[in-house]
Short mmCIF file of C-alpha atoms in Angstrom, two decimals:
data_model
loop_
_atom_site.label_atom_id
_atom_site.label_comp_id
_atom_site.label_asym_id
_atom_site.label_seq_id
_atom_site.Cartn_x
_atom_site.Cartn_y
_atom_site.Cartn_z
CA MET A 25 3.78 -37.92 -24.06
CA VAL A 26 3.62 -35.24 -26.74
CA GLU A 27 -0.18 -35.29 -26.67
CA LYS A 28 -0.21 -34.76 -22.89
CA VAL A 29 2.14 -31.81 -23.22
CA LYS A 30 -0.01 -30.31 -25.97
CA GLU A 31 -3.16 -30.83 -23.90
CA SER A 32 -1.72 -29.18 -20.81
CA PHE A 33 -0.36 -26.36 -22.98
CA PHE A 34 -3.80 -25.68 -24.45
CA LYS A 35 -5.36 -25.79 -20.98
CA LEU A 36 -2.75 -23.30 -19.79
CA ALA A 37 -3.47 -21.06 -22.77
CA GLU A 38 -7.20 -21.13 -22.00
CA LEU A 39 -6.58 -20.35 -18.34
CA ARG A 40 -4.21 -17.59 -19.31
CA GLU A 41 -6.83 -16.00 -21.55
CA GLN A 42 -9.40 -16.05 -18.72
CA LYS A 43 -7.02 -14.87 -16.04
CA GLY A 44 -4.99 -12.67 -18.37
CA ILE A 45 -7.42 -9.77 -18.18
CA LYS A 46 -7.50 -9.87 -14.38
CA LEU A 47 -3.73 -10.30 -14.26
CA LEU A 48 -3.21 -7.34 -16.58
CA GLY A 49 -5.46 -5.19 -14.39
CA ASN A 50 -3.55 -6.23 -11.27
CA LEU A 51 -0.21 -5.55 -12.97
CA LEU A 52 -1.31 -2.08 -14.05
CA LEU A 53 -2.56 -1.39 -10.52
CA ILE A 54 0.72 -2.54 -8.98
CA LEU A 55 2.74 -0.54 -11.50
CA SER A 56 0.74 2.64 -10.87
CA VAL A 57 1.12 2.17 -7.09
CA ILE A 58 4.90 1.72 -7.48
CA ILE A 59 5.17 4.79 -9.72
CA MET A 60 3.09 6.88 -7.31
CA GLY A 61 5.27 5.67 -4.43
CA LEU A 62 8.44 6.61 -6.29
CA ILE A 63 7.08 10.07 -7.13
CA ILE A 64 6.02 10.68 -3.51
CA CYS A 65 9.41 9.47 -2.22
CA THR A 66 11.25 11.70 -4.69
CA ILE A 67 9.20 14.75 -3.74
CA ALA A 68 9.62 14.02 -0.02
CA TYR A 69 13.36 13.51 -0.50
CA PHE A 70 13.74 16.86 -2.28
CA LEU A 71 11.61 18.65 0.34
CA ILE A 72 13.65 17.16 3.20
CA ALA A 73 16.95 17.88 1.43
CA ASP A 74 15.86 21.46 0.72
CA PHE A 75 14.72 21.90 4.33
CA LEU A 76 17.99 20.54 5.71
CA TYR A 77 20.05 22.62 3.27
CA ASN A 78 18.29 25.86 4.21
CA HIS A 79 18.48 25.33 8.00
#
């Protein structure tokens, strides 16, 4: 039982090392997209609020 768990753990670790780089790239991409989205939303919100306030 313990040996099986160790084996699967090592396999997972190997897979994680191979996929880790791709996963990290995807995570960074997703994070940058989210941050860009937030910045755009914030700017749009301030522009709309300013427009509504002035008119």
